[in-house]
PDB file of C-alpha atoms and ligand atoms in Angstrom:
ATOM      1  CA  MET A 160     171.425 107.998 125.414  1.00  0.00           C
ATOM      2  CA  ILE A 161     170.404 104.712 127.017  1.00  0.00           C
ATOM      3  CA  LYS A 162     166.681 103.928 126.968  1.00  0.00           C
ATOM      4  CA  ILE A 163     164.812 101.959 129.614  1.00  0.00           C
ATOM      5  CA  ALA A 164     161.906  99.753 128.563  1.00  0.00           C
ATOM      6  CA  PRO A 165     160.042  98.283 131.545  1.00  0.00           C
ATOM      7  CA  SER A 166     158.463  94.924 130.708  1.00  0.00           C
ATOM      8  CA  ILE A 167     154.872  94.843 131.921  1.00  0.00           C
ATOM      9  CA  LEU A 168     155.144  91.059 132.205  1.00  0.00           C
ATOM     10  CA  SER A 169     156.078  91.712 135.850  1.00  0.00           C
ATOM     11  CA  ALA A 170     153.325  94.315 136.423  1.00  0.00           C
ATOM     12  CA  ASP A 171     150.094  93.723 138.357  1.00  0.00           C
ATOM     13  CA  PHE A 172     147.795  92.482 135.572  1.00  0.00           C
ATOM     14  CA  ALA A 173     144.705  93.469 137.583  1.00  0.00           C
ATOM     15  CA  ARG A 174     145.834  97.108 137.343  1.00  0.00           C
ATOM     16  CA  LEU A 175     147.655  97.019 133.998  1.00  0.00           C
ATOM     17  CA  GLY A 176     146.596 100.455 132.755  1.00  0.00           C
ATOM     18  CA  GLU A 177     147.632 102.142 136.002  1.00  0.00           C
ATOM     19  CA  GLU A 178     150.926 100.234 135.986  1.00  0.00           C
ATOM     20  CA  VAL A 179     151.670 101.512 132.463  1.00  0.00           C
ATOM     21  CA  ARG A 180     150.901 105.074 133.566  1.00  0.00           C
ATOM     22  CA  ALA A 181     153.062 104.656 136.679  1.00  0.00           C
ATOM     23  CA  VAL A 182     156.218 103.570 134.794  1.00  0.00           C
ATOM     24  CA  ASP A 183     155.619 106.285 132.204  1.00  0.00           C
ATOM     25  CA  GLU A 184     155.467 108.932 134.966  1.00  0.00           C
ATOM     26  CA  ALA A 185     158.498 107.339 136.661  1.00  0.00           C
ATOM     27  CA  GLY A 186     160.619 108.249 133.624  1.00  0.00           C
ATOM     28  CA  CYS A 187     161.012 105.347 131.227  1.00  0.00           C
ATOM     29  CA  ASP A 188     161.381 105.498 127.430  1.00  0.00           C
ATOM     30  CA  TYR A 189     159.398 102.584 125.968  1.00  0.00           C
ATOM     31  CA  ILE A 190     156.667 100.317 127.311  1.00  0.00           C
ATOM     32  CA  HIS A 191     157.870  96.751 126.614  1.00  0.00           C
ATOM     33  CA  ILE A 192     154.936  94.424 126.000  1.00  0.00           C
ATOM     34  CA  ASP A 193     155.574  90.668 126.054  1.00  0.00           C
ATOM     35  CA  VAL A 194     153.099  88.657 124.003  1.00  0.00           C
ATOM     36  CA  MET A 195     153.317  84.895 124.591  1.00  0.00           C
ATOM     37  CA  ASP A 196     151.286  82.135 122.963  1.00  0.00           C
ATOM     38  CA  GLY A 197     151.955  79.025 125.079  1.00  0.00           C
ATOM     39  CA  HIS A 198     153.463  77.427 121.951  1.00  0.00           C
ATOM     40  CA  PHE A 199     156.584  79.335 120.928  1.00  0.00           C
ATOM     41  CA  VAL A 200     157.266  79.860 124.644  1.00  0.00           C
ATOM     42  CA  PRO A 201     155.892  77.855 127.589  1.00  0.00           C
ATOM     43  CA  ASN A 202     153.759  80.692 128.937  1.00  0.00           C
ATOM     44  CA  LEU A 203     150.698  82.700 127.915  1.00  0.00           C
ATOM     45  CA  THR A 204     150.064  86.409 128.367  1.00  0.00           C
ATOM     46  CA  PHE A 205     147.696  88.544 126.306  1.00  0.00           C
ATOM     47  CA  GLY A 206     146.993  89.755 122.787  1.00  0.00           C
ATOM     48  CA  PRO A 207     145.734  92.762 120.818  1.00  0.00           C
ATOM     49  CA  PRO A 208     142.544  93.514 122.854  1.00  0.00           C
ATOM     50  CA  VAL A 209     144.538  94.022 126.054  1.00  0.00           C
ATOM     51  CA  ILE A 210     147.136  96.179 124.256  1.00  0.00           C
ATOM     52  CA  LYS A 211     144.302  98.298 122.848  1.00  0.00           C
ATOM     53  CA  CYS A 212     142.887  98.760 126.374  1.00  0.00           C
ATOM     54  CA  ILE A 213     146.190  99.969 127.853  1.00  0.00           C
ATOM     55  CA  ARG A 214     147.068 102.196 124.866  1.00  0.00           C
ATOM     56  CA  PRO A 215     145.413 105.344 126.357  1.00  0.00           C
ATOM     57  CA  TYR A 216     147.522 105.117 129.528  1.00  0.00           C
ATOM     58  CA  SER A 217     150.789 106.286 127.915  1.00  0.00           C
ATOM     59  CA  LYS A 218     152.016 108.239 124.906  1.00  0.00           C
ATOM     60  CA  LEU A 219     155.382 106.439 124.995  1.00  0.00           C
ATOM     61  CA  PRO A 220     156.204 104.019 122.187  1.00  0.00           C
ATOM     62  CA  PHE A 221     154.681 100.564 122.695  1.00  0.00           C
ATOM     63  CA  ASP A 222     157.518  98.108 122.105  1.00  0.00           C
ATOM     64  CA  VAL A 223     155.678  94.876 121.347  1.00  0.00           C
ATOM     65  CA  HIS A 224     157.753  91.690 121.622  1.00  0.00           C
ATOM     66  CA  LEU A 225     155.912  88.862 119.888  1.00  0.00           C
ATOM     67  CA  MET A 226     156.862  85.455 121.273  1.00  0.00           C
ATOM     68  CA  ILE A 227     154.322  83.755 119.034  1.00  0.00           C
ATOM     69  CA  ASN A 228     154.543  81.302 116.165  1.00  0.00           C
ATOM     70  CA  PRO A 229     153.365  82.103 113.577  1.00  0.00           C
ATOM     71  CA  ALA A 230     153.450  85.879 113.967  1.00  0.00           C
ATOM     72  CA  GLN A 231     152.832  86.985 110.398  1.00  0.00           C
ATOM     73  CA  PRO A 232     149.029  86.421 110.314  1.00  0.00           C
ATOM     74  CA  TYR A 233     148.605  88.663 113.373  1.00  0.00           C
ATOM     75  CA  LEU A 234     150.901  91.592 112.581  1.00  0.00           C
ATOM     76  CA  GLU A 235     148.091  93.848 111.389  1.00  0.00           C
ATOM     77  CA  ASP A 236     146.120  93.170 114.598  1.00  0.00           C
ATOM     78  CA  TYR A 237     149.077  94.334 116.713  1.00  0.00           C
ATOM     79  CA  ALA A 238     149.555  97.411 114.543  1.00  0.00           C
ATOM     80  CA  ASN A 239     145.855  98.286 114.918  1.00  0.00           C
ATOM     81  CA  ALA A 240     145.997  97.688 118.681  1.00  0.00           C
ATOM     82  CA  GLY A 241     148.568 100.472 119.054  1.00  0.00           C
ATOM     83  CA  ALA A 242     152.022  98.925 118.702  1.00  0.00           C
ATOM     84  CA  ASP A 243     154.779 101.318 117.569  1.00  0.00           C
ATOM     85  CA  ILE A 244     157.576  98.776 117.334  1.00  0.00           C
ATOM     86  CA  ILE A 245     156.693  95.205 116.385  1.00  0.00           C
ATOM     87  CA  THR A 246     159.394  92.614 117.047  1.00  0.00           C
ATOM     88  CA  VAL A 247     159.168  89.059 115.744  1.00  0.00           C
ATOM     89  CA  HIS A 248     161.461  86.177 116.608  1.00  0.00           C
ATOM     90  CA  ALA A 249     163.873  84.974 113.937  1.00  0.00           C
ATOM     91  CA  GLU A 250     163.142  81.404 115.087  1.00  0.00           C
ATOM     92  CA  ALA A 251     159.367  81.779 114.765  1.00  0.00           C
ATOM     93  CA  ASP A 252     158.810  83.244 111.333  1.00  0.00           C
ATOM     94  CA  ILE A 253     160.095  81.083 108.505  1.00  0.00           C
ATOM     95  CA  HIS A 254     159.882  84.037 106.132  1.00  0.00           C
ATOM     96  CA  LEU A 255     161.491  86.666 108.311  1.00  0.00           C
ATOM     97  CA  ASP A 256     162.164  89.053 105.438  1.00  0.00           C
ATOM     98  CA  ARG A 257     158.481  89.001 104.466  1.00  0.00           C
ATOM     99  CA  SER A 258     157.319  89.586 108.053  1.00  0.00           C
ATOM    100  CA  LEU A 259     159.589  92.624 108.285  1.00  0.00           C
ATOM    101  CA  GLN A 260     158.206  93.942 104.999  1.00  0.00           C
ATOM    102  CA  VAL A 261     154.654  93.528 106.344  1.00  0.00           C
ATOM    103  CA  ILE A 262     155.501  95.420 109.549  1.00  0.00           C
ATOM    104  CA  LYS A 263     157.037  98.277 107.547  1.00  0.00           C
ATOM    105  CA  SER A 264     154.054  98.372 105.173  1.00  0.00           C
ATOM    106  CA  LEU A 265     151.820  98.848 108.242  1.00  0.00           C
ATOM    107  CA  GLY A 266     153.847 101.982 109.051  1.00  0.00           C
ATOM    108  CA  LYS A 267     155.463 100.501 112.166  1.00  0.00           C
ATOM    109  CA  LYS A 268     159.062 100.026 113.261  1.00  0.00           C
ATOM    110  CA  ALA A 269     160.299  96.500 112.632  1.00  0.00           C
ATOM    111  CA  GLY A 270     162.353  94.464 115.075  1.00  0.00           C
ATOM    112  CA  VAL A 271     163.799  90.982 115.160  1.00  0.00           C
ATOM    113  CA  SER A 272     164.586  89.061 118.327  1.00  0.00           C
ATOM    114  CA  LEU A 273     167.149  86.295 118.766  1.00  0.00           C
ATOM    115  CA  ASN A 274     166.992  83.518 121.343  1.00  0.00           C
ATOM    116  CA  PRO A 275     170.208  82.915 123.302  1.00  0.00           C
ATOM    117  CA  SER A 276     171.272  79.992 121.076  1.00  0.00           C
ATOM    118  CA  THR A 277     170.576  81.801 117.785  1.00  0.00           C
ATOM    119  CA  PRO A 278     173.630  83.235 115.997  1.00  0.00           C
ATOM    120  CA  GLU A 279     173.608  86.891 115.005  1.00  0.00           C
ATOM    121  CA  THR A 280     174.213  85.979 111.365  1.00  0.00           C
ATOM    122  CA  VAL A 281     170.447  85.416 110.828  1.00  0.00           C
ATOM    123  CA  VAL A 282     169.945  89.188 110.662  1.00  0.00           C
ATOM    124  CA  GLU A 283     172.840  89.908 108.283  1.00  0.00           C
ATOM    125  CA  HIS A 284     170.705  89.970 105.134  1.00  0.00           C
ATOM    126  CA  VAL A 285     167.703  91.843 106.544  1.00  0.00           C
ATOM    127  CA  LEU A 286     169.559  94.764 108.119  1.00  0.00           C
ATOM    128  CA  ASP A 287     168.104  97.189 105.563  1.00  0.00           C
ATOM    129  CA  LYS A 288     164.580  96.387 106.846  1.00  0.00           C
ATOM    130  CA  LEU A 289     165.320  96.606 110.566  1.00  0.00           C
ATOM    131  CA  ASP A 290     164.742  99.376 113.086  1.00  0.00           C
ATOM    132  CA  LEU A 291     165.617  97.264 116.120  1.00  0.00           C
ATOM    133  CA  ILE A 292     167.438  94.071 117.096  1.00  0.00           C
ATOM    134  CA  LEU A 293     166.389  92.476 120.403  1.00  0.00           C
ATOM    135  CA  VAL A 294     168.928  90.122 121.965  1.00  0.00           C
ATOM    136  CA  MET A 295     167.377  87.726 124.467  1.00  0.00           C
ATOM    137  CA  SER A 296     169.682  87.312 127.442  1.00  0.00           C
ATOM    138  CA  VAL A 297     167.405  84.658 128.966  1.00  0.00           C
ATOM    139  CA  ASN A 298     165.361  81.935 127.312  1.00  0.00           C
ATOM    140  CA  PRO A 299     162.068  83.724 126.674  1.00  0.00           C
ATOM    141  CA  GLY A 300     158.930  82.823 128.560  1.00  0.00           C
ATOM    142  CA  PHE A 301     159.342  84.127 132.090  1.00  0.00           C
ATOM    143  CA  GLY A 302     160.480  87.150 134.028  1.00  0.00           C
ATOM    144  CA  GLY A 303     162.959  86.974 136.883  1.00  0.00           C
ATOM    145  CA  GLN A 304     165.551  84.670 135.257  1.00  0.00           C
ATOM    146  CA  SER A 305     169.334  85.102 135.470  1.00  0.00           C
ATOM    147  CA  PHE A 306     171.247  86.973 132.768  1.00  0.00           C
ATOM    148  CA  ILE A 307     173.148  84.647 130.389  1.00  0.00           C
ATOM    149  CA  GLU A 308     176.686  86.069 130.255  1.00  0.00           C
ATOM    150  CA  ALA A 309     177.498  84.481 126.879  1.00  0.00           C
ATOM    151  CA  GLN A 310     175.141  86.992 125.247  1.00  0.00           C
ATOM    152  CA  LEU A 311     177.591  89.846 125.892  1.00  0.00           C
ATOM    153  CA  GLU A 312     179.789  88.587 123.059  1.00  0.00           C
ATOM    154  CA  LYS A 313     176.770  88.428 120.725  1.00  0.00           C
ATOM    155  CA  ILE A 314     175.743  91.969 121.688  1.00  0.00           C
ATOM    156  CA  SER A 315     179.244  93.235 120.786  1.00  0.00           C
ATOM    157  CA  ARG A 316     179.203  91.415 117.453  1.00  0.00           C
ATOM    158  CA  ILE A 317     175.779  92.847 116.560  1.00  0.00           C
ATOM    159  CA  ARG A 318     176.927  96.327 117.547  1.00  0.00           C
ATOM    160  CA  ARG A 319     179.789  95.970 115.034  1.00  0.00           C
ATOM    161  CA  MET A 320     177.440  94.536 112.390  1.00  0.00           C
ATOM    162  CA  ILE A 321     175.047  97.488 112.776  1.00  0.00           C
ATOM    163  CA  GLY A 322     177.840  99.995 112.145  1.00  0.00           C
ATOM    164  CA  ASN A 323     176.289 103.397 111.520  1.00  0.00           C
ATOM    165  CA  ARG A 324     172.882 102.081 110.416  1.00  0.00           C
ATOM    166  CA  PRO A 325     169.917 103.572 112.333  1.00  0.00           C
ATOM    167  CA  ILE A 326     169.110 100.296 114.131  1.00  0.00           C
ATOM    168  CA  GLU A 327     168.552 100.202 117.903  1.00  0.00           C
ATOM    169  CA  LEU A 328     170.127  97.354 119.879  1.00  0.00           C
ATOM    170  CA  GLU A 329     167.920  96.191 122.745  1.00  0.00           C
ATOM    171  CA  VAL A 330     168.628  93.550 125.379  1.00  0.00           C
ATOM    172  CA  ASP A 331     165.950  91.623 127.275  1.00  0.00           C
ATOM    173  CA  GLY A 332     166.206  89.302 130.265  1.00  0.00           C
ATOM    174  CA  GLY A 333     167.929  89.471 133.630  1.00  0.00           C
ATOM    175  CA  VAL A 334     168.810  93.148 133.211  1.00  0.00           C
ATOM    176  CA  ASN A 335     169.102  94.916 136.573  1.00  0.00           C
ATOM    177  CA  LYS A 336     171.423  97.314 138.387  1.00  0.00           C
ATOM    178  CA  ASP A 337     174.098  94.605 138.616  1.00  0.00           C
ATOM    179  CA  THR A 338     174.095  93.526 134.948  1.00  0.00           C
ATOM    180  CA  ALA A 339     173.164  96.768 133.144  1.00  0.00           C
ATOM    181  CA  LYS A 340     176.676  98.216 132.877  1.00  0.00           C
ATOM    182  CA  ALA A 341     178.153  95.176 131.130  1.00  0.00           C
ATOM    183  CA  VAL A 342     175.211  95.177 128.701  1.00  0.00           C
ATOM    184  CA  VAL A 343     175.711  98.837 127.845  1.00  0.00           C
ATOM    185  CA  ASP A 344     179.491  98.437 127.606  1.00  0.00           C
ATOM    186  CA  ALA A 345     178.921  95.618 125.100  1.00  0.00           C
ATOM    187  CA  GLY A 346     176.946  98.040 122.906  1.00  0.00           C
ATOM    188  CA  ALA A 347     173.259  97.908 123.881  1.00  0.00           C
ATOM    189  CA  GLU A 348     171.250 101.127 123.978  1.00  0.00           C
ATOM    190  CA  VAL A 349     167.769  99.932 125.026  1.00  0.00           C
ATOM    191  CA  LEU A 350     167.467  97.941 128.253  1.00  0.00           C
ATOM    192  CA  VAL A 351     164.354  95.895 128.965  1.00  0.00           C
ATOM    193  CA  ALA A 352     163.770  95.363 132.680  1.00  0.00           C
ATOM    194  CA  GLY A 353     160.764  93.561 134.101  1.00  0.00           C
ATOM    195  CA  SER A 354     161.260  92.285 137.623  1.00  0.00           C
ATOM    196  CA  ALA A 355     164.006  94.841 138.374  1.00  0.00           C
ATOM    197  CA  VAL A 356     161.488  97.662 137.827  1.00  0.00           C
ATOM    198  CA  PHE A 357     158.157  96.211 138.950  1.00  0.00           C
ATOM    199  CA  ASN A 358     159.288  94.214 141.982  1.00  0.00           C
ATOM    200  CA  GLY A 359     160.016  97.446 143.846  1.00  0.00           C
ATOM    201  CA  ASP A 360     157.376  99.839 145.182  1.00  0.00           C
ATOM    202  CA  ASP A 361     158.931 103.065 143.894  1.00  0.00           C
ATOM    203  CA  TYR A 362     159.342 102.790 140.105  1.00  0.00           C
ATOM    204  CA  ARG A 363     161.259 106.052 139.828  1.00  0.00           C
ATOM    205  CA  ALA A 364     163.781 104.570 142.258  1.00  0.00           C
ATOM    206  CA  THR A 365     163.997 101.175 140.550  1.00  0.00           C
ATOM    207  CA  ILE A 366     164.498 102.786 137.109  1.00  0.00           C
ATOM    208  CA  GLY A 367     166.991 105.212 138.668  1.00  0.00           C
ATOM    209  CA  ALA A 368     168.981 102.346 140.148  1.00  0.00           C
ATOM    210  CA  ILE A 369     169.490 100.889 136.666  1.00  0.00           C
ATOM    211  CA  THR A 370     170.358 104.183 134.959  1.00  0.00           C
ATOM    212  CA  GLY A 371     172.602 105.091 137.911  1.00  0.00           C
ATOM    213  CA  ALA A 372     174.527 101.832 137.516  1.00  0.00           C
ATOM    214  CA  ILE A 373     175.515 102.614 133.924  1.00  0.00           C
ATOM    215  CA  GLN A 374     176.894 106.113 134.525  1.00  0.00           C
TER     216      GLN A 374
HETATM  217  C1  DX5 B  70     161.029  87.156 128.777  1.00  0.00           C
HETATM  218  C2  DX5 B  70     160.507  88.500 128.385  1.00  0.00           C
HETATM  219  C3  DX5 B  70     161.137  89.594 129.122  1.00  0.00           C
HETATM  220  C4  DX5 B  70     160.942  89.524 130.600  1.00  0.00           C
HETATM  221  C5  DX5 B  70     162.117  90.158 131.254  1.00  0.00           C
HETATM  222  O1  DX5 B  70     160.458  86.190 127.993  1.00  0.00           O
HETATM  223  O2  DX5 B  70     160.679  88.741 127.016  1.00  0.00           O
HETATM  224  O3  DX5 B  70     160.752  90.867 128.612  1.00  0.00           O
HETATM  225  O4  DX5 B  70     159.775  90.128 131.038  1.00  0.00           O
HETATM  226  O5  DX5 B  70     161.967  90.011 132.626  1.00  0.00           O
HETATM  227  P1  DX5 B  70     163.182  90.245 133.613  1.00  0.00           P
HETATM  228  O6  DX5 B  70     163.640  91.646 133.427  1.00  0.00           O
HETATM  229  O7  DX5 B  70     162.574  89.986 134.966  1.00  0.00           O
HETATM  230  O8  DX5 B  70     164.238  89.236 133.260  1.00  0.00           O
HETATM  231 ZN1   ZN B  71     160.448  90.861 126.143  1.00  0.00          ZN
END
């Protein structure tokens, strides 16, 4: 089963709670929440207080993608704000293994994200602590960028590396009805889509266009 995780980066921030409810009711699986610090990535979004405010608008898992450096000092704040999955970047946390241990000790699912230029081998020795691997198929920081085709090979390699471990493989950036099938064929099972979902008026239709393209 392929899961769709709309990224609220492309939502109307003035109506964020209602936007979360709208994609939930439109039939998605996770709410993908992009946290940016203006340091690890050249853009700023929001932090734990905003996540806490939107938490009551959906019972779906909050899939929190931390594009912040450092992340480790703030993990507890994101757990308390209502995150279900907390994903850190392999490039941001020097002590990745420790960050994953902290996330697990907070009772949350632990994810690691890889920038497009980062080889998949960085996760090889932390697989036992992972619930999710997030492959960036754009350079993180902005919605609406074009899918980087070279990531398909990395997705396939990670799929093989995961084997039968219970680790979800998620892909983020430039995923839309035209790119989704190749991403799924390469082995991804969770698709993040920001602009492809929120730039339309009818979210059920925009989500349906993506799931329809992978049939
Ligand atoms: C990029 C973010 C993505 C982004 C995806 O830094 O991590 O989640 O919102 O946006 P689209 O789907 O428009 O590429
Ligand atoms: Zn993201």
